Each structure stands twice: as structure tokens, then as C-alpha cells.
Amino acid sequence: MAKDRKIDMVILGLLAHENLSGYDIKKRIDNSISFFWKGSFGSIYPSLSAMEKDGLVQKADTGENSGGREKICYSITPDGKNALISWLEDTKAVNDLKYETLLKLFFGGVTDVQTSINTINAFENEISASLEMLKMYQANLSKVLDNKDHIYYYLTVSFGVETYEGYLKWCEEAKEMLGKLS
Amino acid sequence: MAKDRKIDMVILGLLAHENLSGYDIKKRIDNSISFFWKGSFGSIYPSLSAMEKDGLVQKADTGENSGGREKICYSITPDGKNALISWLEDTKAVNDLKYETLLKLFFGGVTDVQTSINTINAFENEISASLEMLKMYQANLSKVLDNKDHIYYYLTVSFGVETYEGYLKWCEEAKEMLGKLS
DNA sequence: AAAGACATGTAAAACGTTACATGATTGC
DNA sequence: GCAATCATGTAACGTTTTACATGTCTTT
């Protein structure tokens, strides 16, 4: 059994759906799951090599090469699928959240109120932009819910929409409360 | 200027309020900010040593030693306070979220629906328990909002309450949607 | 010919957790 | 005496990001 490298599971999960190259995997991560999970080339390529050695993935036919350098596609093996499923069946899941925004706010009393308001505004702007995108994804996915996989994608996007809307509501409340101080 | 070790800022932020030992810092982290930031002894003690060398903190009078081994308290220096404030004034904040729960749900189509429902239930139980605690903190803090620092603590706790309630709402919606599949 | 997208891969650095080593004091 | 709590500190380990190195093909 592999260690606990979650990037392995991300890759296996994506390969369970379609054959992909390392470069494609990065793109899938960036525009599908990046709001709750990230990955870089420096972790993807070594993970693919390690999993190939362990027989969890194997090199597959490379589809059309869309220009550029040679492309190496991978497929998931039966062993890889078993590893993916045992991970999925373990209900233990670590949700590791690091909000530097909250950290700054928690220590806001050290300096002036406007500094905290600025921090909240920066957060609000970032979240507003992301929320727009998530809502577009959500709207598109809601039209194709007859596909079983799409339901799962829809649920994760909905999680994002729900929490991001909560963030924005909180931003307003927080700024109102801080506004009374200054 | 120090690197980018956020644990340094956590420690400086706590020391800006009161002198603390490494052991105390760990306790403060665990029961005040752990829902959005974590820290272990293995990062706290080395950070204190490094910041002492850099003149951001210094050894201070140790208050009553509440039994046990010798206790080393630290205070923040003017340089430390400046470092803290420059960090606070930089509105750039990285919020790094890793939801293994969502990762498992995203790949839920690989196996049976019940597996995803189990994952959501486990998440829901964890969040429900934490939400109870957060609400207690929130209620207590709401009584002492005349203290300026308490307003900042109250806002971060409110962030937790807001998002956790969103999580639970989403859990119900997600389970309802998945229930229709099985 | 230069820029930019496509594509793989490695090495260094940063960071954090876990586990271990050590040791004092208090209460049972 | 033993367990629990208080308390500091280090070392090993693992993961991930960042930066770098390399190379092709297409478009301007």
C-alpha cells in the first residue's frame, strides 16, 4: 500500500474517467477541483512515475498530439482502481483549512480597524470573482444531471457556491461591525 | 525580513497580546484558532528559537510555574511588532483549503452511491460537533464585545458558524440528491 | 526569429507532522 | 511508586511548491 499521498488519489480518480497525460491532469485539476484541491507538475509527474512502478497506472495510447512535444498518456490498472476504491470507502477524510485571511482578522486588534477592513475587502473581491465562475459551472452542470458523474461534479460545485455565498454574507456583517468602531 | 513562515505570525500575534511559553502557545492555537489554523510543537519551538535569534521575540519573566518542568516565556520585541504589523497591512492572504471529503465525493461515481453518503455522514457528524462548540464560543464572546479584541475573536468565530451551517445545509441537499439515485 | 502554448521531468528548498527523548512535579 | 500533566526540544520523514532544464510546434 502506498503512503498517504493524496495526489495519487486525485490522479487515479481522474484516470478512472479517462486516459490522461500529466499535463492534462494538471489542467483538469486547475479547472475542476482547484477550489478545494491543488496540484503542481512537481508532484504530478513523480506521482505518475511512482504509481507506474507500483502497477497502479500504465502508459496508454496517446491520442492526437495537439502540437508541441511528445505526450505520454496513462490509464488506470485494476490494481489502481482497487486502491482508489479502498480510499473512497474509508470515510475518514482530513479537511485541512488554512485561512490566512482569518488569521489576519483574528489579530486585527494589534493595528487600526481600516487594516482589517482592507483585508476583508481583498477577500471579498477574490471570492466574488470565484463565485461568478462557480455559478456558471453550476448552471451548466444542472442541465446535464442525467449523467451520473455530473451529479457528483454538481454537488462539489454546489458546496463551493454555498460556502462562498456564506463568506460574502459574513464579509458584509463583519465590515458593518468593524465600521462601528472607526 | 523573515521568509514566509506563517507560524511566525501566529506566534507574534499571540505574543502581542500577552507573554507566553511555547506550551501555552500550543494551547492558545488549539482552543482559539484551530478551526482555521493549526500548529504543532515541532513547528512552534523552532520558530521561537529562530525569532529570538532574529530579535523578533525575547525571553521574558516566567510567571507562576504551574508545576512541572521549567517554563520559558517569550515577549514580543518592537521589531517583532513591526514584522507583525507589516504582515497585517499586506492585504494579500493565501487561503489554502484541502477538503478530502469533496475529493472523495467528486470521484464518487467510481463506486456505489452509499459510499458517498457514508462520506457525507462522517463529515456531517464532525461538523455538527464542532458547530456546537463554535456556537458556545460565539455566545460567550457576544457578551463581552465591549473589549475591542473580543470583536475580532467574535468575527472569526462567526465565520466558522456561518460556514459550518452552510456545510450542514449542503450535506442535507447532497444526501437528498444522492438518495434519488439509489 | 521570437513568443507562446504544449509537454516532460528533476532538484532544491520550505514546511510541517510525528515520534521520540528528556525531565519535573503533583495527586492517587 | 505510578500515572498524568506540565514542559522543552530534536530528528526523521514525507509532501509539496518553486524554479530550473529541456524540447517541439504554431502563429505572428
XYZ file of C-alpha atoms in Angstrom, chain A residues 4 6 9-14 16-17 32-38 81 84-113 115-116 118-120 122-123 126 145 148-149 151-156 158-160 162-167 169-170 173-175 177-178 181, chain B residues 4 6 9-14 16-17 32-38 81 84-113 115-116 118-120 122-123 126 145 148-149 151-156 158-160 162-167 169-170 173-175 177-178 181:
164
model
C -0.788 8.715 2.140
C -3.425 12.316 -1.764
C -5.789 9.523 -5.411
C -6.518 12.687 -7.374
C -4.703 11.220 -10.359
C -6.304 7.796 -10.020
C -9.722 9.420 -9.727
C -9.196 11.398 -12.912
C -10.769 6.287 -13.723
C -12.779 8.520 -16.022
C -12.362 21.383 -11.945
C -11.199 20.874 -8.397
C -8.763 23.683 -7.697
C -11.130 25.429 -5.307
C -10.789 22.511 -2.885
C -7.605 20.790 -4.018
C -4.425 21.835 -5.827
C -8.867 1.078 -9.353
C -8.902 4.201 -5.460
C -11.970 2.357 -4.225
C -10.438 1.418 -0.854
C -9.593 5.053 -0.328
C -13.124 6.104 -1.291
C -14.643 3.543 1.071
C -12.685 4.832 4.036
C -14.964 7.504 5.479
C -12.072 9.146 7.302
C -11.306 12.353 5.438
C -8.938 15.105 6.538
C -10.149 18.581 5.703
C -7.200 20.850 6.250
C -8.113 24.518 6.067
C -5.706 27.423 6.287
C -7.355 30.815 6.097
C -4.675 33.460 6.269
C -7.498 35.992 5.981
C -8.970 34.846 9.295
C -5.560 34.778 10.893
C -5.075 38.433 9.985
C -8.503 39.302 11.227
C -8.010 37.427 14.493
C -5.013 39.642 15.231
C -6.702 42.756 13.883
C -6.707 44.435 17.286
C -2.949 44.958 17.006
C -3.377 47.701 14.410
C -6.088 50.033 13.115
C -9.576 48.974 12.061
C -6.379 47.425 8.010
C -8.845 44.685 8.864
C -8.909 46.181 3.752
C -8.166 42.522 4.391
C -11.860 41.687 4.261
C -9.476 41.825 -0.650
C -11.010 38.531 0.405
C -11.434 37.302 -4.669
C -27.601 15.836 -14.464
C -24.340 10.104 -13.099
C -20.816 11.548 -12.923
C -24.212 14.727 -10.259
C -21.019 14.343 -8.267
C -19.408 17.296 -10.002
C -22.562 19.306 -9.426
C -22.517 18.513 -5.702
C -18.933 19.674 -5.244
C -22.719 23.434 -5.091
C -20.587 23.087 -1.988
C -18.445 25.881 -3.324
C -22.972 27.504 -0.718
C -19.795 28.293 1.198
C -18.767 31.235 -0.985
C -22.173 32.838 -0.535
C -21.758 32.340 3.196
C -18.362 34.021 3.002
C -22.660 37.367 3.739
C -20.118 37.197 6.547
C -21.652 41.570 8.588
C -18.025 41.798 9.603
C -17.468 45.100 7.856
C -19.446 45.537 12.848
C -15.971 46.945 12.306
C -15.512 51.010 15.688
C 7.016 33.350 4.757
C 3.014 31.811 8.844
C 2.955 35.406 12.524
C 0.643 33.240 14.610
C 3.145 33.340 17.451
C 3.836 37.068 17.109
C 0.095 37.726 17.045
C -0.435 35.791 20.253
C 1.301 40.857 21.004
C -1.471 40.211 23.490
C -8.875 29.528 19.725
C -7.855 29.282 16.104
C -7.537 25.574 15.343
C -10.591 25.551 13.109
C -8.759 27.743 10.593
C -5.116 27.275 11.536
C -3.064 24.578 13.210
C 5.633 44.019 16.395
C 3.534 41.546 12.593
C 2.053 44.846 11.501
C 3.643 44.772 8.041
C 2.184 41.320 7.556
C -1.235 42.512 8.740
C -1.124 45.503 6.405
C -0.439 43.355 3.369
C -3.927 42.523 2.120
C -2.635 39.526 0.174
C -3.766 36.445 2.064
C -3.489 32.847 0.917
C -6.420 30.711 1.892
C -5.356 27.164 1.247
C -8.185 24.671 1.531
C -7.889 20.921 1.240
C -11.193 19.119 1.555
C -10.548 15.402 1.265
C -14.299 14.991 1.739
C -15.014 16.837 -1.502
C -12.278 14.945 -3.298
C -13.951 11.670 -2.360
C -17.324 12.987 -3.399
C -16.006 14.295 -6.702
C -14.877 10.771 -7.591
C -17.998 9.183 -6.104
C -19.151 7.892 -9.497
C -16.378 5.290 -9.394
C -18.177 3.245 -6.770
C -21.669 2.898 -5.259
C -23.816 5.759 -4.037
C -20.129 5.063 -0.183
C -20.587 8.762 -0.942
C -21.228 7.469 4.179
C -18.545 10.046 3.439
C -21.056 12.856 3.774
C -18.938 11.258 8.532
C -18.330 14.878 7.533
C -17.697 16.020 12.601
C -17.929 42.765 22.871
C -12.029 45.579 21.221
C -10.006 42.362 20.877
C -14.758 41.799 18.456
C -12.042 40.278 16.303
C -12.358 36.903 18.003
C -16.113 37.117 17.634
C -15.824 37.779 13.899
C -13.602 34.769 13.266
C -18.859 33.897 13.385
C -17.092 32.989 10.170
C -16.883 29.434 11.448
C -21.639 30.775 9.123
C -19.619 28.319 7.032
C -20.360 25.294 9.214
C -24.067 25.970 8.981
C -23.637 26.183 5.217
C -21.836 22.848 5.270
C -27.313 22.628 4.814
C -25.307 21.340 1.874
C -29.186 18.708 -0.026
C -26.421 16.434 -1.245
C -27.784 13.385 0.536
C -29.914 14.277 -4.341
C -27.866 11.119 -3.947
C -30.027 7.617 -7.313
